[in-house]
mmCIF file of C-alpha atoms and ligand atoms in Angstrom:
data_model
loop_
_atom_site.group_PDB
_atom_site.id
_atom_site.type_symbol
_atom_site.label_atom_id
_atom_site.label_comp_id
_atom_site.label_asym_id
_atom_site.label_seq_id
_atom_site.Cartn_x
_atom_site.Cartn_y
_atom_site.Cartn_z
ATOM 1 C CA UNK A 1 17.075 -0.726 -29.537
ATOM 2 C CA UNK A 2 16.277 1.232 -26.089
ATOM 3 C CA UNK A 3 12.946 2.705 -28.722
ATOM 4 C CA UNK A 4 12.158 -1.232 -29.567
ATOM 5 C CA UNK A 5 12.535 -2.197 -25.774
ATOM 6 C CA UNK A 6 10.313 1.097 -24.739
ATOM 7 C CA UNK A 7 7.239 -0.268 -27.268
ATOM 8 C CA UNK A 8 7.385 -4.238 -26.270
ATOM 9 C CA UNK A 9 4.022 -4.981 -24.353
ATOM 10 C CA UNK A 10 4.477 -5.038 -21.318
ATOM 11 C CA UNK A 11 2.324 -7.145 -18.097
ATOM 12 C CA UNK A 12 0.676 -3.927 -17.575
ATOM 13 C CA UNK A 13 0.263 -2.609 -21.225
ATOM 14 C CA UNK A 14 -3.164 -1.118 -21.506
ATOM 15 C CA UNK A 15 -3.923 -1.365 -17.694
ATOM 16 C CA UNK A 16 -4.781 1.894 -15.692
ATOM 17 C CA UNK A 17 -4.180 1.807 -11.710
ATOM 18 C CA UNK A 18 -4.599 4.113 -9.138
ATOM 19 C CA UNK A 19 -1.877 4.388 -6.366
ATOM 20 C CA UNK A 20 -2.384 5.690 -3.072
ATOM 21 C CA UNK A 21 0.633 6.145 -0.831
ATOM 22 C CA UNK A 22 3.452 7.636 -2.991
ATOM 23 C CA UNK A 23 5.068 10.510 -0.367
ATOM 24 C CA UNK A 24 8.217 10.336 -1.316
ATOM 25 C CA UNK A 25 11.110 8.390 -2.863
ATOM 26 C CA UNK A 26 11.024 6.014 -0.240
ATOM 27 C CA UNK A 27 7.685 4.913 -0.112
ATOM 28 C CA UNK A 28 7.106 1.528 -0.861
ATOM 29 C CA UNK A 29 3.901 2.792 -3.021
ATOM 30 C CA UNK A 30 6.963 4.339 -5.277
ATOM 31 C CA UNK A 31 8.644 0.982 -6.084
ATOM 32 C CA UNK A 32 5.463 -0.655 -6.883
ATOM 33 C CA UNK A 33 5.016 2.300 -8.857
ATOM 34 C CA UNK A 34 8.076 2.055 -11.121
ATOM 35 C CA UNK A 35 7.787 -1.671 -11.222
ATOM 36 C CA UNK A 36 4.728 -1.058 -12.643
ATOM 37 C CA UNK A 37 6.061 2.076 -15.027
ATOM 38 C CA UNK A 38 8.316 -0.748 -16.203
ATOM 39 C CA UNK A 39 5.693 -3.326 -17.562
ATOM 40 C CA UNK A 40 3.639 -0.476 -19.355
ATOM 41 C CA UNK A 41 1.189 0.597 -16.901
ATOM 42 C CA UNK A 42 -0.814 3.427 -16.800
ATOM 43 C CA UNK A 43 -0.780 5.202 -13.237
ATOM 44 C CA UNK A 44 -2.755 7.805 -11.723
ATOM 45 C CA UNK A 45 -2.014 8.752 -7.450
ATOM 46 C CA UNK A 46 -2.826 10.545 -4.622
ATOM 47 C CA UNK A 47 -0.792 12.367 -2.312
ATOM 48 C CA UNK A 48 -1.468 13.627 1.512
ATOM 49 C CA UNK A 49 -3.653 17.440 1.336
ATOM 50 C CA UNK A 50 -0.403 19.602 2.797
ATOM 51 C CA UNK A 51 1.745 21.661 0.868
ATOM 52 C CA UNK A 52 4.859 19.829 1.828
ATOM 53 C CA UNK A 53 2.924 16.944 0.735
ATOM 54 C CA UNK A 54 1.952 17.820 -3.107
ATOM 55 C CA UNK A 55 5.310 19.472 -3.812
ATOM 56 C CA UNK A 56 7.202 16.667 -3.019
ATOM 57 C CA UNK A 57 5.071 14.108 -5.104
ATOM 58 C CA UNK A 58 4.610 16.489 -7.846
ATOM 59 C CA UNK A 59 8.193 16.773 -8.270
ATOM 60 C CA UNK A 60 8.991 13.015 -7.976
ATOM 61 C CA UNK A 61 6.061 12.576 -10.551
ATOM 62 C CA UNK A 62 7.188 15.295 -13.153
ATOM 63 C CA UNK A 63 9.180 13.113 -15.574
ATOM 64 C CA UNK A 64 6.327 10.093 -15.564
ATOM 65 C CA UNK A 65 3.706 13.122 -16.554
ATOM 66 C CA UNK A 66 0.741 11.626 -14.989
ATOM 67 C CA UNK A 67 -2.459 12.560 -16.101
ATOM 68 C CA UNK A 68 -3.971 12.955 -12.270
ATOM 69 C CA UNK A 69 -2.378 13.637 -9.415
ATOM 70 C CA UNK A 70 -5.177 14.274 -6.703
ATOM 71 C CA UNK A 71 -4.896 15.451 -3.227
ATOM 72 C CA UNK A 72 -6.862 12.528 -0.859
ATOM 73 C CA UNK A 73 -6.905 12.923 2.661
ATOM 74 C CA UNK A 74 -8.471 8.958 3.484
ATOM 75 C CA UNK A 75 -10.221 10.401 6.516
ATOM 76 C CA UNK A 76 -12.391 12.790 4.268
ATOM 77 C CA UNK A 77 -14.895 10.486 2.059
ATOM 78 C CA UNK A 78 -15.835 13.793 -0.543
ATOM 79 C CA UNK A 79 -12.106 13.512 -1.045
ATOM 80 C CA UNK A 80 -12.302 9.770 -1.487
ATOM 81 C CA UNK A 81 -15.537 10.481 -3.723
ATOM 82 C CA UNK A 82 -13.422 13.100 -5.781
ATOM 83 C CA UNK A 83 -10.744 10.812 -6.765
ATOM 84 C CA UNK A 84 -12.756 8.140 -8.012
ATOM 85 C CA UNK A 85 -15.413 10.734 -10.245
ATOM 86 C CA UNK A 86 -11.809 12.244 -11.347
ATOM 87 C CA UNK A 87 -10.647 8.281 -12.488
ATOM 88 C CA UNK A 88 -14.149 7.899 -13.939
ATOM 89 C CA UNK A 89 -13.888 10.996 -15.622
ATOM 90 C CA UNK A 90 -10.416 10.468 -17.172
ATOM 91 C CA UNK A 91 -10.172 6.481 -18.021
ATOM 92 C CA UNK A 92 -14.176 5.236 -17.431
ATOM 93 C CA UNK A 93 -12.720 2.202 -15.748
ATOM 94 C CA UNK A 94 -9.716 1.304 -13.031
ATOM 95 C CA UNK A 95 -7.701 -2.096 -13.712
ATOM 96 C CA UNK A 96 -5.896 -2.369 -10.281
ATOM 97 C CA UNK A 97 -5.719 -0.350 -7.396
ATOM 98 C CA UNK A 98 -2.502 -0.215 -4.614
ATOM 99 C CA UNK A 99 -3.525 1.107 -0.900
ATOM 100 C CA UNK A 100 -0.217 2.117 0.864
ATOM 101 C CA UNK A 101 -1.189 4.084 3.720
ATOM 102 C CA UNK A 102 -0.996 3.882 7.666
ATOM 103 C CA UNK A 103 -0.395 6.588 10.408
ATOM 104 C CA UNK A 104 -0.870 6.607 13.584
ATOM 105 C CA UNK A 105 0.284 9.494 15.955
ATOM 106 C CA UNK A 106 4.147 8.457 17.067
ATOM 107 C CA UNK A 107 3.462 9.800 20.936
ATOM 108 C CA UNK A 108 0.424 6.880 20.318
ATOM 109 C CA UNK A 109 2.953 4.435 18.336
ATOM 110 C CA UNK A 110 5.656 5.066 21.373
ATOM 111 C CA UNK A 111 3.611 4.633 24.219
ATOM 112 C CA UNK A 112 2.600 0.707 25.048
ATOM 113 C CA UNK A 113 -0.184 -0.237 23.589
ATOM 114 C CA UNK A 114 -2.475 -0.491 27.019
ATOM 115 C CA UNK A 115 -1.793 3.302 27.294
ATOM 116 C CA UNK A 116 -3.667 3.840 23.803
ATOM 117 C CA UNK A 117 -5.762 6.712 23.546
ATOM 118 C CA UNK A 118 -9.175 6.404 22.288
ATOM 119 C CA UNK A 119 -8.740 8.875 19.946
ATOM 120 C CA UNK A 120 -5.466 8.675 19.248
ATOM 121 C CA UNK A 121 -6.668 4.458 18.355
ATOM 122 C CA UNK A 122 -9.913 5.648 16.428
ATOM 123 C CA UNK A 123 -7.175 7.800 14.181
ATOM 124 C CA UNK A 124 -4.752 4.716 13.306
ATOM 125 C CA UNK A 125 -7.648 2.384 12.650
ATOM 126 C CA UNK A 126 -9.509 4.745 10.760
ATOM 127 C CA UNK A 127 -7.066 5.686 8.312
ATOM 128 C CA UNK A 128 -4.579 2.884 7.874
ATOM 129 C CA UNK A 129 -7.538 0.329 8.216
ATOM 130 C CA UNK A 130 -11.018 1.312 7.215
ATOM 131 C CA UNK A 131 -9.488 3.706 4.341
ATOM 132 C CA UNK A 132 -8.942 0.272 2.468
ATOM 133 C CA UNK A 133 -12.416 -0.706 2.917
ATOM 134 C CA UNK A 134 -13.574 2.561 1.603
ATOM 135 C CA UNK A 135 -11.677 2.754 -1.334
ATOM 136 C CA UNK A 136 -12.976 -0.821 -2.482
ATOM 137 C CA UNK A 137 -16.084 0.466 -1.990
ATOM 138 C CA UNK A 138 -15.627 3.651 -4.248
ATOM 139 C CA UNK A 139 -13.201 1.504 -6.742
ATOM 140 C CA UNK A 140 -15.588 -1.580 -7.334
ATOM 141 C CA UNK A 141 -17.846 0.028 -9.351
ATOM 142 C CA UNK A 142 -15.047 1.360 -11.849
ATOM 143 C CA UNK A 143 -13.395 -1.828 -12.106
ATOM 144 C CA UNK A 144 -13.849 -4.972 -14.566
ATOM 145 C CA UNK A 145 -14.379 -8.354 -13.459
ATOM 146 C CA UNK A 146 -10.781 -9.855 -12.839
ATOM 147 C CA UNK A 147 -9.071 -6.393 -11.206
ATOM 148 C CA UNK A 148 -7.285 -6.539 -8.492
ATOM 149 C CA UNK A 149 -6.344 -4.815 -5.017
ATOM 150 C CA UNK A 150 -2.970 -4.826 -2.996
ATOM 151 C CA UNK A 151 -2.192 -3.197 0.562
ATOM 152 C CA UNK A 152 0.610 -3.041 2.707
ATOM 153 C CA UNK A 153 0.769 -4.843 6.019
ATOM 154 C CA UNK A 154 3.744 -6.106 8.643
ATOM 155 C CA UNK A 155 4.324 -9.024 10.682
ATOM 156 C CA UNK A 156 3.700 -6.860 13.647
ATOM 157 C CA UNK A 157 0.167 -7.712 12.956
ATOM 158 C CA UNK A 158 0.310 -11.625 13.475
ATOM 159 C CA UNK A 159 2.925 -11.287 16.587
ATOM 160 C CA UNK A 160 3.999 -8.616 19.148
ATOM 161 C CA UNK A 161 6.877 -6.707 17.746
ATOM 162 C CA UNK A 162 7.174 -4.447 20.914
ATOM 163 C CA UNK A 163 7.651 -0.834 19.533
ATOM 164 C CA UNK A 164 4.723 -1.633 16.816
ATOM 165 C CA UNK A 165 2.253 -0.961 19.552
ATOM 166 C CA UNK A 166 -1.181 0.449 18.188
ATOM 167 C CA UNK A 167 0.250 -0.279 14.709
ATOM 168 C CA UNK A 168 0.437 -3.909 14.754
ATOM 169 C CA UNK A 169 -3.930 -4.021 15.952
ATOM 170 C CA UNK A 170 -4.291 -2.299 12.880
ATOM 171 C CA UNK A 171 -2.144 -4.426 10.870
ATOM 172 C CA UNK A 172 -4.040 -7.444 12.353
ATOM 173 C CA UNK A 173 -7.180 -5.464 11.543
ATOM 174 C CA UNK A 174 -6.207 -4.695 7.932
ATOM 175 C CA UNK A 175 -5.037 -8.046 7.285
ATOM 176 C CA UNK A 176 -8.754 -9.584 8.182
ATOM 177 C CA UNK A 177 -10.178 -6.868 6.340
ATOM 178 C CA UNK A 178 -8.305 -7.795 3.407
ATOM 179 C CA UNK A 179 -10.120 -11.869 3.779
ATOM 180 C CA UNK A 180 -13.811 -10.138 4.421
ATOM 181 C CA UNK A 181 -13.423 -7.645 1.386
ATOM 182 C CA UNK A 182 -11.459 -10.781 -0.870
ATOM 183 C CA UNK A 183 -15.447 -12.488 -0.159
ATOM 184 C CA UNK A 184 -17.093 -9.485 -1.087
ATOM 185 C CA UNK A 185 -15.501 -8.261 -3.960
ATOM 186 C CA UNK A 186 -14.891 -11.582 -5.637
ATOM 187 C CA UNK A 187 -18.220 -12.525 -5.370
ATOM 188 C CA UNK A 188 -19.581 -9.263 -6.539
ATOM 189 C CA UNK A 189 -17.018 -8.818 -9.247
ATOM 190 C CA UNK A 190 -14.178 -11.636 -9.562
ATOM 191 C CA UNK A 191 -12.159 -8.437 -8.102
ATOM 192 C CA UNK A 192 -9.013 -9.915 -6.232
ATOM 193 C CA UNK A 193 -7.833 -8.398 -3.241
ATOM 194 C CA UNK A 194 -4.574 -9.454 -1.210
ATOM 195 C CA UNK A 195 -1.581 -8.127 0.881
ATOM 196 C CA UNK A 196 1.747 -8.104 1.128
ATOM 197 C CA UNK A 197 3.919 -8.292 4.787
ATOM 198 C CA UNK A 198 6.689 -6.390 3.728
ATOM 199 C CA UNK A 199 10.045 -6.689 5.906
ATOM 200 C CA UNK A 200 10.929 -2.867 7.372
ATOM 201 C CA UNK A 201 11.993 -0.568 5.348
ATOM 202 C CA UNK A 202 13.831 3.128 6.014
ATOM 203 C CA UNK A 203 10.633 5.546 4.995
ATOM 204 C CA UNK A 204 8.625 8.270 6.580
ATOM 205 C CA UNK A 205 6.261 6.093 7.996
ATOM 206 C CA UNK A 206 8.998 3.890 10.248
ATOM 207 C CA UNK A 207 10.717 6.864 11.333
ATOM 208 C CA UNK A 208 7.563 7.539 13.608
ATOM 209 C CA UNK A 209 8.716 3.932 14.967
ATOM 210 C CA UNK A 210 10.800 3.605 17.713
ATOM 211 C CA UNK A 211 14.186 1.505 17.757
ATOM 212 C CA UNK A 212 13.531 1.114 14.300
ATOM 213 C CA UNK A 213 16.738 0.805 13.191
ATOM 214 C CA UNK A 214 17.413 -2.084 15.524
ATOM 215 C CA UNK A 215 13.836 -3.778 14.368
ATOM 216 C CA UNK A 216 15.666 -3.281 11.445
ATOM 217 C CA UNK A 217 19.170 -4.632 12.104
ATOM 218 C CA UNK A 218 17.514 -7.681 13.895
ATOM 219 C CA UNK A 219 15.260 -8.816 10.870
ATOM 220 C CA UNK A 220 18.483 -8.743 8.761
ATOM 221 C CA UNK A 221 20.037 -11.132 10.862
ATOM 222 C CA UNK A 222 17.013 -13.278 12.239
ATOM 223 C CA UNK A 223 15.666 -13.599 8.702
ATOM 224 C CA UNK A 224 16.635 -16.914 6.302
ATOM 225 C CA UNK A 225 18.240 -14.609 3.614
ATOM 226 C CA UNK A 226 20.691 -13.221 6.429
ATOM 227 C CA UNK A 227 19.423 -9.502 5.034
ATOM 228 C CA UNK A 228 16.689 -6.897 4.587
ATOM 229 C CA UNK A 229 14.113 -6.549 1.087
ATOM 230 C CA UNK A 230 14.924 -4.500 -1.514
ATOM 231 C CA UNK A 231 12.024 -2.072 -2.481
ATOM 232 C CA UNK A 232 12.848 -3.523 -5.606
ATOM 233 C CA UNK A 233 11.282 -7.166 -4.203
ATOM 234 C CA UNK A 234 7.821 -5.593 -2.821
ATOM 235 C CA UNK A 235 8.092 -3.960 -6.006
ATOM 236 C CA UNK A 236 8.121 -6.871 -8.323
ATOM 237 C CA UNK A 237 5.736 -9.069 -6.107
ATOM 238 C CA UNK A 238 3.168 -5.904 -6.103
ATOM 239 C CA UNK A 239 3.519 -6.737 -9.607
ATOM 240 C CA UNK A 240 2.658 -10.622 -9.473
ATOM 241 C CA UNK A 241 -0.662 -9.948 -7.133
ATOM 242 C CA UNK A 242 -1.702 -7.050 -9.330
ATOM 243 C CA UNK A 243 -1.380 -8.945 -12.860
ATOM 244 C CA UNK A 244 -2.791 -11.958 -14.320
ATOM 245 C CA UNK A 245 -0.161 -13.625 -12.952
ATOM 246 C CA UNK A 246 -1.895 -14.452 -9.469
ATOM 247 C CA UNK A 247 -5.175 -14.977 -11.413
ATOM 248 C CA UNK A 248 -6.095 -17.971 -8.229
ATOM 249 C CA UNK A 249 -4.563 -15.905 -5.560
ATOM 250 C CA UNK A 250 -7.339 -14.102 -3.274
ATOM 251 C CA UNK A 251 -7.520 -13.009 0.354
ATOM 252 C CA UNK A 252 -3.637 -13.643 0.654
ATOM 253 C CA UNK A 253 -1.031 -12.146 3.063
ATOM 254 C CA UNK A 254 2.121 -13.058 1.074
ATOM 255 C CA UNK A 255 5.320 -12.294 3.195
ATOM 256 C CA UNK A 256 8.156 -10.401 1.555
ATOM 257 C CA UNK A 257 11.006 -10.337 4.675
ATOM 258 C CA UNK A 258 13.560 -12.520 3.162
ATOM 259 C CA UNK A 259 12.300 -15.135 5.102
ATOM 260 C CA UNK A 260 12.120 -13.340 8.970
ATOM 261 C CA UNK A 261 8.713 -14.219 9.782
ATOM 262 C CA UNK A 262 9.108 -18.539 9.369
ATOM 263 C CA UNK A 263 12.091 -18.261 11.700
ATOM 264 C CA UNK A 264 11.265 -19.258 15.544
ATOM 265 C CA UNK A 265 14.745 -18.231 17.303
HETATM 266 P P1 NAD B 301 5.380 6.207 3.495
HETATM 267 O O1 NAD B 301 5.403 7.230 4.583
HETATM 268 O O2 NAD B 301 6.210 6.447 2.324
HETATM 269 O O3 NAD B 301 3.886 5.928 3.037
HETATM 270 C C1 NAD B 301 2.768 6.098 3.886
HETATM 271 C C2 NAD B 301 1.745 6.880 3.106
HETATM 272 O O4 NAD B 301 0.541 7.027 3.871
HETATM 273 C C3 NAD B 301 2.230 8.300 2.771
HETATM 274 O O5 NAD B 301 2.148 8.512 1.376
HETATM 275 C C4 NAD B 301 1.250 9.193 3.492
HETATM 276 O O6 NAD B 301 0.976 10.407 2.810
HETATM 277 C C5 NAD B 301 0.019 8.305 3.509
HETATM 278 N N1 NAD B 301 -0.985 8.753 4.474
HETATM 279 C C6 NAD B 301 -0.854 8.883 5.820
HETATM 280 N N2 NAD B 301 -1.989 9.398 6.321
HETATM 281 C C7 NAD B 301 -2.843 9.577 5.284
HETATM 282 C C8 NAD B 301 -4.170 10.077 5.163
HETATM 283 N N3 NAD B 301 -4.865 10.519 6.206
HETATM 284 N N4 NAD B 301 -4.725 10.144 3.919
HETATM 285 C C9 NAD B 301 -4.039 9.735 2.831
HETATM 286 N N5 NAD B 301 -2.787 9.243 2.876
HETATM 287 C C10 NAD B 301 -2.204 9.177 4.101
HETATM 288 O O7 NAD B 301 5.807 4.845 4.225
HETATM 289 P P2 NAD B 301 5.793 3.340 3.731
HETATM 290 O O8 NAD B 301 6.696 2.632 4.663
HETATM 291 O O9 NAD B 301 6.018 3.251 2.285
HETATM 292 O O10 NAD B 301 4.322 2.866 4.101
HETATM 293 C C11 NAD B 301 3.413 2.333 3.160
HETATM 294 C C12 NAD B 301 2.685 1.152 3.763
HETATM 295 O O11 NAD B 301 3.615 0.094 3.972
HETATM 296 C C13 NAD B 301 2.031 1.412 5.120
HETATM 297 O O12 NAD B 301 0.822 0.723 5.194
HETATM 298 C C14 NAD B 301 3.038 0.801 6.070
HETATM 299 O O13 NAD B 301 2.462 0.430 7.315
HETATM 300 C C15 NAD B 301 3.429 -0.408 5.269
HETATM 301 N N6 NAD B 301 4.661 -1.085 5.704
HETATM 302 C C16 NAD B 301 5.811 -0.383 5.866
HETATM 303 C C17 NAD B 301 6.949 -1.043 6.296
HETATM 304 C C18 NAD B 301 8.242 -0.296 6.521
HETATM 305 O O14 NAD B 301 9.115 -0.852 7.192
HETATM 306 N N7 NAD B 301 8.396 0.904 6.000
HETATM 307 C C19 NAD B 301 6.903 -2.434 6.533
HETATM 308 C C20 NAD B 301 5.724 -3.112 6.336
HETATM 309 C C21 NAD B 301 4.594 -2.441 5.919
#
């Protein structure tokens, strides 16, 4: 039975993605991941260049047996250039690509956002906004017509969620970046690019926020659903924009907060 349920075809069956984000876990790059492990996909990642880094991903990895596993620091394009020969290499082509990556320094996160450093503003922007750009540029050439492309934004983006700071320009950054690159790459390519808003969620990346556990107490009880996601929800609607499922859906920002961001109290 389990062997019958392990061969059915699957949304993803045949389908080869790269995912960029995985640290731990937690990550929200990890529940896409298994959501996608589920339907029959074939995944390849990335992980941060550190020690700390690889170990940890390599060990959350070793059961799946992936066939690459390549270190990508987003703010280095020869390591951007080396993952993509390595995909091209290994599979000739890339099906569907997830970009789940954002840091910003937390002194630069904590401090108000008028008190932004110029470098410490060039940093976020550069690699939790123009790494997507970058790695649409590198994928589109690897991928058929009708792939598709999901990042990670919040609703600290569209409105100030004081605390978000520096964070929330780049969300609003990524967000547009995700219409402009929609035009470009479904022109060039019928290659479909959208976003999800994901409510917060307890990962490395928040605990550089501050108050985040109120941010997070708050959305539970703001928010229609009375509660917070489950990574299993951004992990099942990664699944939707990535598959055939979405085919019409392009240039999106689809909001997965259990309602939070409709509510005006
Ligand atoms: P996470 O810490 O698990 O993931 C962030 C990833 O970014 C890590 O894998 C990290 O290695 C990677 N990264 C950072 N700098 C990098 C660089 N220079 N090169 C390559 N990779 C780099 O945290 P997460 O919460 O899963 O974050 C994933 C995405 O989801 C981010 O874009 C985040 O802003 C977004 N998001 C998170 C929440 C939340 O509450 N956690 C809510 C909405 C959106």
């Amino acid at each position: 039975m389990a062997e019958a349920a392990s061969q059915r075809m699957g949304l993803f069956s045949n389908k080869i993605g790269l995912v960029m984000g995985v640290a731990n876990d937690h990550s929200i790059a990890w529940a896409m991941s298994e959501a996608l492990y589920a339907e029959g996909a074939e995944l390849a990642f990335t992980h941060l260049p550190t020690p700390s880094g690889e170990r940890r991903v390599k060990r959350l990895l070793e059961p799946r047996a992936p066939k690459l596993i390549l270190p990508c620091d987003v703010q280095n394009d020869a390591d951007i250039a080396r993952v993509f020969q390595a995909v091209r290499d290994t599979y000739e082509r890339l099906d569907f690509l997830v970009h789940s990556i954002a840091f910003a320094p937390p002194a630069e996160i904590r401090r108000p956002y008028v008190d932004t450093s110029r470098a410490g503003w060039h940093m976020a922007m550069d690699i939790s906004v123009y790494s997507l750009v970058a790695v649409c540029r590198e994928a589109m050439p690897l991928m058929p017509e009708g792939s598709t492309i999901v990042t990670l934004s919040y609703f600290g983006g569209e409105k100030v969620m004081p605390g978000y700071n520096v964070m929330g320009v780049c969300k609003a950054a990524l967000e547009h970046s995700v219409r402009y690159l929609a035009w470009d790459l479904g022109r060039e390519k019928k290659i479909r690019v959208n976003a999800i808003s994901a409510g917060p969620m307890r990962t490395l990346s928040s605990a550089g926020i501050s108050d985040f556990d109120q941010m997070r107490d708050h959305a539970a009880k703001k928010a229609c659903l009375n509660r917070n996601v489950f990574p299993e929800e951004l992990g099942s609607t990664g699944l939707y924009l990535l598959s055939h499922l979405s085919g019409g859906v392009t240039g999106e920002l689809i909001h997965v907060d259990c309602g939070y961001s409709i509510v005006g109290l």
